Amino acid sequence: MALLTVIVPLYNEQDCAQACYERLTQVLSDMSVSAPDNKDNKNKENKTEIETKTKIEFEIIFVNDGSRDNTLSIIQSIAQNDNRLKIISLSRNFGQQAAFSAGLEYAKGDAVIFIDADLQDPPEVIPELVKKWLEGYQIIYGKRIRRKGESVFKLLSAKIYYKLLHSLADVKIPHDTGDFRLIDRCVADTVLKMPEHNRFLRGMTCWTGFKQTSVEYHRDKRVAGQTKYGFFKMIRLATDGIFAFSAKPLKLVSLLGSTALIASLLLLIYVFVSIFAGNTAAGWASIICVIMFFGGIQLLALGIIGEYIARIFDEVKGRPNYIVDFTVNISDDYE
Ligand code: UDP
Ligand code: MG
């Protein structure tokens, strides 16, 4: 028997909540995945691979991320009739990554699955994730092979972003993966020990280095409602990914600085030559160009350094990543 915890963040998802609950319970209810049962039989002699059915029990954690619509009342009424559905209600909107983290803290499962409420990542893929888990993998991320119903801008920006992240980040974060993934208990415990505030969970889980693989799937349209990731939230997540996983932008700044220095030294030689040649009067255009160039570089450098300082400031304050207002169907002894 294995316990699965499925964590779903919800922010103003009144139109998706019910459908999400139904599809998830349908998939999870009679899921017993057949796989070589090397979880329970680790120490037993197991020469001929025994195919056993592992019974899967589950709990679903809906994290209400400060919704201002009817999401909370809808999920509360579902939870009244089904105690496998737990609710963690945060005191305000803390963002999707914080909501996942809150769910993780309360998750009891041997494996934890992150999935969005809008059913863009189909719950029907979950048995495939679980199968890989039973084969011994500890992180199984969903890899998107097609993204239905997303704007050209989002597809293009995602592609460029993942390329950039891949080349900058010290940890190789796989292309075309989102938060939809299954992580083993050992990964969950490690992530829980990571106190950082700028949480980029897809990077943090990879960083742990446990055995990873992917399962390909088609990403669907949202079942209802609008995206909750506005332009600025998306930029915030994207910059968190880069600045939390790479110091290369800082190195780029020093490279830029030293290149500019060399360029200015060459320019100085030119200035001296011009003085001796006696043609120093004209030159307004070149002065403006130089000022603009260095001004630009300095501002860029300051901006990049600022990104890091802002994050250091955030970490130093040491505030919690989220505040739990109340929980439903969660006993006090959750640990
Ligand atoms: N979400 C959240 N807090 C936020 C923004 C989003 O909990 O501040 C949840 C949202 O309810 C959904 C998931 O995160 O379950 C993904 O959001 P969305 O589908 O809007 O993002 P997209 O798929 O467009 O990137
Ligand atoms: Mg979505």
GROMACS .gro file of C-alpha atoms and ligand atoms in nm:
model
  361
    1MET     CA    1   0.000   0.000   0.000
    2ALA     CA    2   0.125   0.344  -0.082
    3LEU     CA    3  -0.018   0.682   0.004
    4LEU     CA    4  -0.022   0.956  -0.259
    5THR     CA    5  -0.070   1.322  -0.177
    6VAL     CA    6  -0.194   1.544  -0.458
    7ILE     CA    7  -0.143   1.916  -0.399
    8VAL     CA    8  -0.354   2.166  -0.592
    9PRO     CA    9  -0.317   2.545  -0.554
   10LEU     CA   10  -0.634   2.743  -0.616
   11TYR     CA   11  -0.658   3.115  -0.671
   12ASN     CA   12  -1.001   3.232  -0.785
   13GLU     CA   13  -1.079   2.895  -0.942
   14GLN     CA   14  -1.453   2.874  -0.867
   15ASP     CA   15  -1.521   2.742  -1.216
   16CYS     CA   16  -1.253   2.474  -1.205
   17ALA     CA   17  -1.263   2.349  -0.845
   18GLN     CA   18  -1.550   2.101  -0.877
   19ALA     CA   19  -1.431   1.960  -1.210
   20CYS     CA   20  -1.080   1.931  -1.075
   21TYR     CA   21  -1.196   1.738  -0.768
   22GLU     CA   22  -1.408   1.503  -0.979
   23ARG     CA   23  -1.141   1.425  -1.239
   24LEU     CA   24  -0.877   1.373  -0.971
   25THR     CA   25  -1.088   1.140  -0.756
   26GLN     CA   26  -1.199   0.948  -1.062
   27VAL     CA   27  -0.841   0.883  -1.170
   28LEU     CA   28  -0.711   0.816  -0.821
   29SER     CA   29  -1.001   0.610  -0.687
   30ASP     CA   30  -0.937   0.277  -0.847
   31MET     CA   31  -0.577   0.323  -0.934
   32SER     CA   32  -0.366   0.022  -0.863
   33VAL     CA   33  -0.064   0.031  -1.078
   34SER     CA   34   0.114  -0.282  -1.178
   35ALA     CA   35   0.488  -0.251  -1.172
   36PRO     CA   36   0.779  -0.449  -1.042
   37ASP     CA   37   0.714  -0.399  -0.674
   38ASN     CA   38   1.062  -0.303  -0.570
   39LYS     CA   39   0.934  -0.066  -0.301
   40ASP     CA   40   0.807  -0.337  -0.072
   41ASN     CA   41   1.032  -0.617  -0.186
   42LYS     CA   42   1.360  -0.432  -0.176
   43ASN     CA   43   1.534  -0.686   0.042
   44LYS     CA   44   1.366  -0.997  -0.079
   45GLU     CA   45   1.511  -1.235  -0.334
   46ASN     CA   46   1.336  -1.124  -0.646
   47LYS     CA   47   1.499  -1.300  -0.936
   48THR     CA   48   1.198  -1.347  -1.156
   49GLU     CA   49   1.046  -1.002  -1.164
   50ILE     CA   50   0.717  -1.031  -0.984
   51GLU     CA   51   0.443  -0.810  -1.121
   52THR     CA   52   0.231  -0.713  -0.827
   53LYS     CA   53  -0.051  -0.469  -0.797
   54THR     CA   54   0.033  -0.195  -0.551
   55LYS     CA   55  -0.274  -0.053  -0.389
   56ILE     CA   56  -0.271   0.322  -0.398
   57GLU     CA   57  -0.450   0.529  -0.137
   58PHE     CA   58  -0.467   0.901  -0.177
   59GLU     CA   59  -0.534   1.236  -0.017
   60ILE     CA   60  -0.594   1.559  -0.205
   61ILE     CA   61  -0.481   1.889  -0.058
   62PHE     CA   62  -0.653   2.197  -0.199
   63VAL     CA   63  -0.457   2.506  -0.104
   64ASN     CA   64  -0.678   2.814  -0.122
   65ASP     CA   65  -0.435   3.091  -0.208
   66GLY     CA   66  -0.642   3.386  -0.089
   67SER     CA   67  -0.920   3.350  -0.346
   68ARG     CA   68  -1.166   3.637  -0.358
   69ASP     CA   69  -1.446   3.448  -0.535
   70ASN     CA   70  -1.649   3.146  -0.425
   71THR     CA   71  -1.365   2.896  -0.447
   72LEU     CA   72  -1.340   2.850  -0.072
   73SER     CA   73  -1.709   2.782  -0.010
   74ILE     CA   74  -1.722   2.539  -0.303
   75ILE     CA   75  -1.428   2.333  -0.182
   76GLN     CA   76  -1.547   2.348   0.178
   77SER     CA   77  -1.878   2.192   0.082
   78ILE     CA   78  -1.698   1.915  -0.110
   79ALA     CA   79  -1.470   1.850   0.187
   80GLN     CA   80  -1.769   1.806   0.418
   81ASN     CA   81  -1.860   1.486   0.237
   82ASP     CA   82  -1.513   1.354   0.162
   83ASN     CA   83  -1.242   1.356   0.423
   84ARG     CA   84  -0.980   1.253   0.169
   85LEU     CA   85  -1.001   1.615   0.056
   86LYS     CA   86  -0.804   1.842   0.286
   87ILE     CA   87  -0.806   2.218   0.266
   88ILE     CA   88  -0.538   2.463   0.365
   89SER     CA   89  -0.662   2.817   0.344
   90LEU     CA   90  -0.394   3.086   0.333
   91SER     CA   91  -0.458   3.427   0.485
   92ARG     CA   92  -0.406   3.607   0.153
   93ASN     CA   93  -0.267   3.550  -0.194
   94PHE     CA   94   0.093   3.435  -0.157
   95GLY     CA   95   0.144   3.297  -0.508
   96GLN     CA   96   0.138   2.952  -0.659
   97GLN     CA   97   0.485   2.850  -0.544
   98ALA     CA   98   0.408   2.940  -0.183
   99ALA     CA   99   0.076   2.753  -0.207
  100PHE     CA  100   0.254   2.438  -0.325
  101SER     CA  101   0.501   2.477  -0.038
  102ALA     CA  102   0.216   2.508   0.213
  103GLY     CA  103   0.062   2.189   0.077
  104LEU     CA  104   0.395   2.013   0.099
  105GLU     CA  105   0.423   2.092   0.468
  106TYR     CA  106   0.098   1.909   0.539
  107ALA     CA  107   0.144   1.624   0.291
  108LYS     CA  108   0.164   1.281   0.450
  109GLY     CA  109   0.210   1.077   0.133
  110ASP     CA  110   0.494   0.847   0.035
  111ALA     CA  111   0.487   1.043  -0.288
  112VAL     CA  112   0.361   1.393  -0.360
  113ILE     CA  113   0.213   1.522  -0.685
  114PHE     CA  114   0.192   1.889  -0.782
  115ILE     CA  115  -0.087   1.972  -1.023
  116ASP     CA  116  -0.272   2.292  -1.124
  117ALA     CA  117  -0.643   2.332  -1.063
  118ASP     CA  118  -0.729   2.426  -1.420
  119LEU     CA  119  -0.672   2.070  -1.549
  120GLN     CA  120  -0.426   2.188  -1.812
  121ASP     CA  121  -0.211   1.901  -1.692
  122PRO     CA  122  -0.443   1.601  -1.732
  123PRO     CA  123  -0.487   1.392  -1.414
  124GLU     CA  124  -0.498   1.087  -1.641
  125VAL     CA  125  -0.119   1.113  -1.664
  126ILE     CA  126  -0.086   1.050  -1.289
  127PRO     CA  127  -0.089   0.666  -1.317
  128GLU     CA  128   0.209   0.692  -1.555
  129LEU     CA  129   0.395   0.908  -1.302
  130VAL     CA  130   0.315   0.659  -1.026
  131LYS     CA  131   0.430   0.369  -1.240
  132LYS     CA  132   0.770   0.532  -1.288
  133TRP     CA  133   0.784   0.600  -0.916
  134LEU     CA  134   0.722   0.234  -0.837
  135GLU     CA  135   1.002   0.151  -1.078
  136GLY     CA  136   1.233   0.342  -0.845
  137TYR     CA  137   1.249   0.697  -0.981
  138GLN     CA  138   1.226   0.974  -0.721
  139ILE     CA  139   1.137   1.275  -0.935
  140ILE     CA  140   0.911   1.231  -1.235
  141TYR     CA  141   0.824   1.551  -1.417
  142GLY     CA  142   0.566   1.594  -1.685
  143LYS     CA  143   0.720   1.708  -2.012
  144ARG     CA  144   0.486   1.902  -2.237
  145ILE     CA  145   0.490   1.795  -2.598
  146ARG     CA  146   0.211   2.022  -2.714
  147ARG     CA  147   0.042   2.310  -2.544
  148LYS     CA  148  -0.315   2.351  -2.657
  149GLY     CA  149  -0.489   2.683  -2.621
  150GLU     CA  150  -0.190   2.896  -2.529
  151SER     CA  151  -0.113   3.221  -2.702
  152VAL     CA  152   0.174   3.243  -2.949
  153PHE     CA  153   0.334   3.497  -2.717
  154LYS     CA  154   0.326   3.256  -2.421
  155LEU     CA  155   0.461   2.966  -2.628
  156LEU     CA  156   0.742   3.174  -2.776
  157SER     CA  157   0.837   3.343  -2.450
  158ALA     CA  158   0.837   3.005  -2.271
  159LYS     CA  159   1.066   2.861  -2.536
  160ILE     CA  160   1.314   3.149  -2.519
  161TYR     CA  161   1.299   3.152  -2.139
  162TYR     CA  162   1.371   2.781  -2.099
  163LYS     CA  163   1.666   2.812  -2.341
  164LEU     CA  164   1.804   3.105  -2.140
  165LEU     CA  165   1.745   2.932  -1.808
  166HIS     CA  166   1.910   2.617  -1.932
  167SER     CA  167   2.222   2.801  -2.042
  168LEU     CA  168   2.245   3.021  -1.730
  169ALA     CA  169   2.136   2.797  -1.444
  170ASP     CA  170   2.392   2.592  -1.257
  171VAL     CA  171   2.137   2.314  -1.217
  172LYS     CA  172   2.010   2.178  -1.545
  173ILE     CA  173   1.638   2.245  -1.528
  174PRO     CA  174   1.471   2.045  -1.806
  175HIS     CA  175   1.299   2.221  -2.099
  176ASP     CA  176   0.922   2.235  -2.129
  177THR     CA  177   0.843   2.122  -1.779
  178GLY     CA  178   0.619   2.303  -1.537
  179ASP     CA  179   0.532   2.223  -1.179
  180PHE     CA  180   0.333   1.914  -1.276
  181ARG     CA  181   0.543   1.637  -1.126
  182LEU     CA  182   0.564   1.356  -0.874
  183ILE     CA  183   0.827   1.363  -0.603
  184ASP     CA  184   0.920   1.092  -0.361
  185ARG     CA  185   0.902   1.147   0.016
  186CYS     CA  186   1.281   1.188   0.035
  187VAL     CA  187   1.269   1.474  -0.217
  188ALA     CA  188   0.974   1.634  -0.035
  189ASP     CA  189   1.165   1.623   0.294
  190THR     CA  190   1.471   1.779   0.132
  191VAL     CA  191   1.268   2.059  -0.027
  192LEU     CA  192   1.100   2.125   0.308
  193LYS     CA  193   1.444   2.176   0.460
  194MET     CA  194   1.528   2.442   0.201
  195PRO     CA  195   1.431   2.767   0.373
  196GLU     CA  196   1.460   2.998   0.074
  197HIS     CA  197   1.188   3.250   0.006
  198ASN     CA  198   1.223   3.292  -0.367
  199ARG     CA  199   1.081   2.953  -0.433
  200PHE     CA  200   1.115   2.806  -0.779
  201LEU     CA  201   1.004   2.453  -0.704
  202ARG     CA  202   1.079   2.302  -1.043
  203GLY     CA  203   1.442   2.406  -0.995
  204MET     CA  204   1.455   2.314  -0.627
  205THR     CA  205   1.335   1.957  -0.684
  206CYS     CA  206   1.588   1.906  -0.966
  207TRP     CA  207   1.862   2.055  -0.751
  208THR     CA  208   1.821   1.776  -0.493
  209GLY     CA  209   1.977   1.546  -0.750
  210PHE     CA  210   1.766   1.239  -0.680
  211LYS     CA  211   1.692   0.994  -0.960
  212GLN     CA  212   1.482   1.173  -1.220
  213THR     CA  213   1.293   1.098  -1.535
  214SER     CA  214   1.012   1.247  -1.740
  215VAL     CA  215   0.677   1.144  -1.878
  216GLU     CA  216   0.556   1.316  -2.194
  217TYR     CA  217   0.203   1.449  -2.217
  218HIS     CA  218  -0.018   1.688  -2.411
  219ARG     CA  219  -0.104   2.003  -2.223
  220ASP     CA  220  -0.472   2.090  -2.256
  221LYS     CA  221  -0.669   2.411  -2.246
  222ARG     CA  222  -0.790   2.546  -1.914
  223VAL     CA  223  -1.131   2.390  -1.836
  224ALA     CA  224  -1.269   2.725  -1.729
  225GLY     CA  225  -1.170   3.071  -1.616
  226GLN     CA  226  -0.871   3.284  -1.704
  227THR     CA  227  -0.502   3.244  -1.638
  228LYS     CA  228  -0.404   3.368  -1.292
  229TYR     CA  229  -0.053   3.441  -1.409
  230GLY     CA  230  -0.062   3.797  -1.530
  231PHE     CA  231   0.233   3.943  -1.715
  232PHE     CA  232   0.409   4.069  -1.404
  233LYS     CA  233   0.357   3.747  -1.204
  234MET     CA  234   0.506   3.556  -1.495
  235ILE     CA  235   0.809   3.788  -1.510
  236ARG     CA  236   0.851   3.748  -1.134
  237LEU     CA  237   0.854   3.368  -1.158
  238ALA     CA  238   1.088   3.380  -1.455
  239THR     CA  239   1.338   3.610  -1.283
  240ASP     CA  240   1.317   3.402  -0.964
  241GLY     CA  241   1.419   3.102  -1.171
  242ILE     CA  242   1.723   3.276  -1.314
  243PHE     CA  243   1.845   3.475  -1.015
  244ALA     CA  244   1.789   3.194  -0.764
  245PHE     CA  245   1.972   2.937  -0.972
  246SER     CA  246   2.254   3.128  -1.134
  247ALA     CA  247   2.520   3.381  -1.045
  248LYS     CA  248   2.608   3.418  -1.413
  249PRO     CA  249   2.424   3.751  -1.460
  250LEU     CA  250   2.660   3.898  -1.198
  251LYS     CA  251   2.960   3.760  -1.382
  252LEU     CA  252   2.816   3.903  -1.702
  253VAL     CA  253   2.814   4.244  -1.536
  254SER     CA  254   3.184   4.226  -1.456
  255LEU     CA  255   3.255   4.106  -1.808
  256LEU     CA  256   3.055   4.397  -1.947
  257GLY     CA  257   3.239   4.634  -1.712
  258SER     CA  258   3.583   4.515  -1.811
  259THR     CA  259   3.499   4.526  -2.181
  260ALA     CA  260   3.380   4.883  -2.138
  261LEU     CA  261   3.701   4.968  -1.951
  262ILE     CA  262   3.920   4.834  -2.229
  263ALA     CA  263   3.710   5.019  -2.486
  264SER     CA  264   3.748   5.343  -2.291
  265LEU     CA  265   4.126   5.300  -2.264
  266LEU     CA  266   4.144   5.262  -2.641
  267LEU     CA  267   3.932   5.573  -2.670
  268LEU     CA  268   4.171   5.758  -2.441
  269ILE     CA  269   4.459   5.678  -2.674
  270TYR     CA  270   4.252   5.815  -2.961
  271VAL     CA  271   4.183   6.132  -2.758
  272PHE     CA  272   4.554   6.190  -2.692
  273VAL     CA  273   4.638   6.132  -3.056
  274SER     CA  274   4.367   6.384  -3.148
  275ILE     CA  275   4.508   6.642  -2.905
  276PHE     CA  276   4.849   6.618  -3.062
  277ALA     CA  277   4.705   6.623  -3.410
  278GLY     CA  278   4.524   6.944  -3.313
  279ASN     CA  279   4.166   6.853  -3.403
  280THR     CA  280   3.995   6.843  -3.066
  281ALA     CA  281   3.718   7.099  -3.102
  282ALA     CA  282   3.458   6.898  -3.282
  283GLY     CA  283   3.328   6.585  -3.111
  284TRP     CA  284   3.000   6.655  -2.943
  285ALA     CA  285   2.840   6.347  -3.099
  286SER     CA  286   3.111   6.111  -2.983
  287ILE     CA  287   3.096   6.248  -2.628
  288ILE     CA  288   2.721   6.196  -2.609
  289CYS     CA  289   2.762   5.843  -2.746
  290VAL     CA  290   3.023   5.756  -2.486
  291ILE     CA  291   2.819   5.902  -2.200
  292MET     CA  292   2.507   5.717  -2.309
  293PHE     CA  293   2.699   5.393  -2.354
  294PHE     CA  294   2.859   5.397  -2.011
  295GLY     CA  295   2.547   5.532  -1.846
  296GLY     CA  296   2.355   5.242  -1.992
  297ILE     CA  297   2.607   4.984  -1.880
  298GLN     CA  298   2.615   5.127  -1.529
  299LEU     CA  299   2.238   5.126  -1.493
  300LEU     CA  300   2.216   4.771  -1.625
  301ALA     CA  301   2.485   4.658  -1.384
  302LEU     CA  302   2.312   4.830  -1.094
  303GLY     CA  303   1.982   4.673  -1.193
  304ILE     CA  304   2.125   4.323  -1.199
  305ILE     CA  305   2.302   4.371  -0.867
  306GLY     CA  306   1.975   4.513  -0.736
  307GLU     CA  307   1.790   4.194  -0.831
  308TYR     CA  308   2.023   3.996  -0.609
  309ILE     CA  309   2.015   4.248  -0.327
  310ALA     CA  310   1.634   4.253  -0.329
  311ARG     CA  311   1.636   3.876  -0.293
  312ILE     CA  312   1.896   3.887  -0.016
  313PHE     CA  313   1.677   4.145   0.161
  314ASP     CA  314   1.381   3.912   0.127
  315GLU     CA  315   1.574   3.620   0.274
  316VAL     CA  316   1.723   3.825   0.558
  317LYS     CA  317   1.382   3.940   0.677
  318GLY     CA  318   1.310   3.573   0.736
  319ARG     CA  319   0.935   3.605   0.714
  320PRO     CA  320   0.732   3.293   0.655
  321ASN     CA  321   0.656   3.206   0.293
  322TYR     CA  322   0.286   3.187   0.364
  323ILE     CA  323   0.043   3.216   0.655
  324VAL     CA  324  -0.215   2.946   0.711
  325ASP     CA  325  -0.551   3.087   0.816
  326PHE     CA  326  -0.725   2.755   0.884
  327THR     CA  327  -0.734   2.395   0.768
  328VAL     CA  328  -1.015   2.148   0.702
  329ASN     CA  329  -0.997   1.769   0.748
  330ILE     CA  330  -0.643   1.791   0.880
  331SER     CA  331  -0.590   1.660   1.230
  332ASP     CA  332  -0.357   1.845   1.466
  333ASP     CA  333  -0.116   1.556   1.484
  334TYR     CA  334  -0.007   1.595   1.122
  335GLU     CA  335   0.347   1.636   1.265
  336UDP     N1  336  -0.232   3.008  -0.866
  336UDP     C1  337  -0.221   3.031  -0.728
  336UDP     N2  338  -0.183   3.156  -0.687
  336UDP     C2  339  -0.154   3.257  -0.775
  336UDP     C3  340  -0.163   3.229  -0.914
  336UDP     C4  341  -0.201   3.103  -0.956
  336UDP     O1  342  -0.246   2.943  -0.646
  336UDP     O2  343  -0.121   3.365  -0.730
  336UDP     C5  344  -0.274   2.872  -0.910
  336UDP     C6  345  -0.394   2.871  -1.002
  336UDP     O3  346  -0.514   2.869  -0.930
  336UDP     C7  347  -0.371   2.743  -1.081
  336UDP     C8  348  -0.219   2.734  -1.088
  336UDP     O4  349  -0.170   2.817  -0.984
  336UDP     O5  350  -0.419   2.629  -1.012
  336UDP     C9  351  -0.165   2.777  -1.222
  336UDP     O6  352  -0.215   2.903  -1.257
  336UDP     P1  353  -0.260   2.940  -1.405
  336UDP     O7  354  -0.331   2.825  -1.467
  336UDP     O8  355  -0.334   3.067  -1.398
  336UDP     O9  356  -0.120   2.962  -1.475
  336UDP     P2  357  -0.081   2.926  -1.627
  336UDP    O10  358  -0.118   2.782  -1.648
  336UDP    O11  359  -0.162   3.019  -1.711
  336UDP    O12  360   0.065   2.950  -1.631
  337MG      MG  361  -0.296   2.701  -1.617
   0.00000   0.00000   0.00000
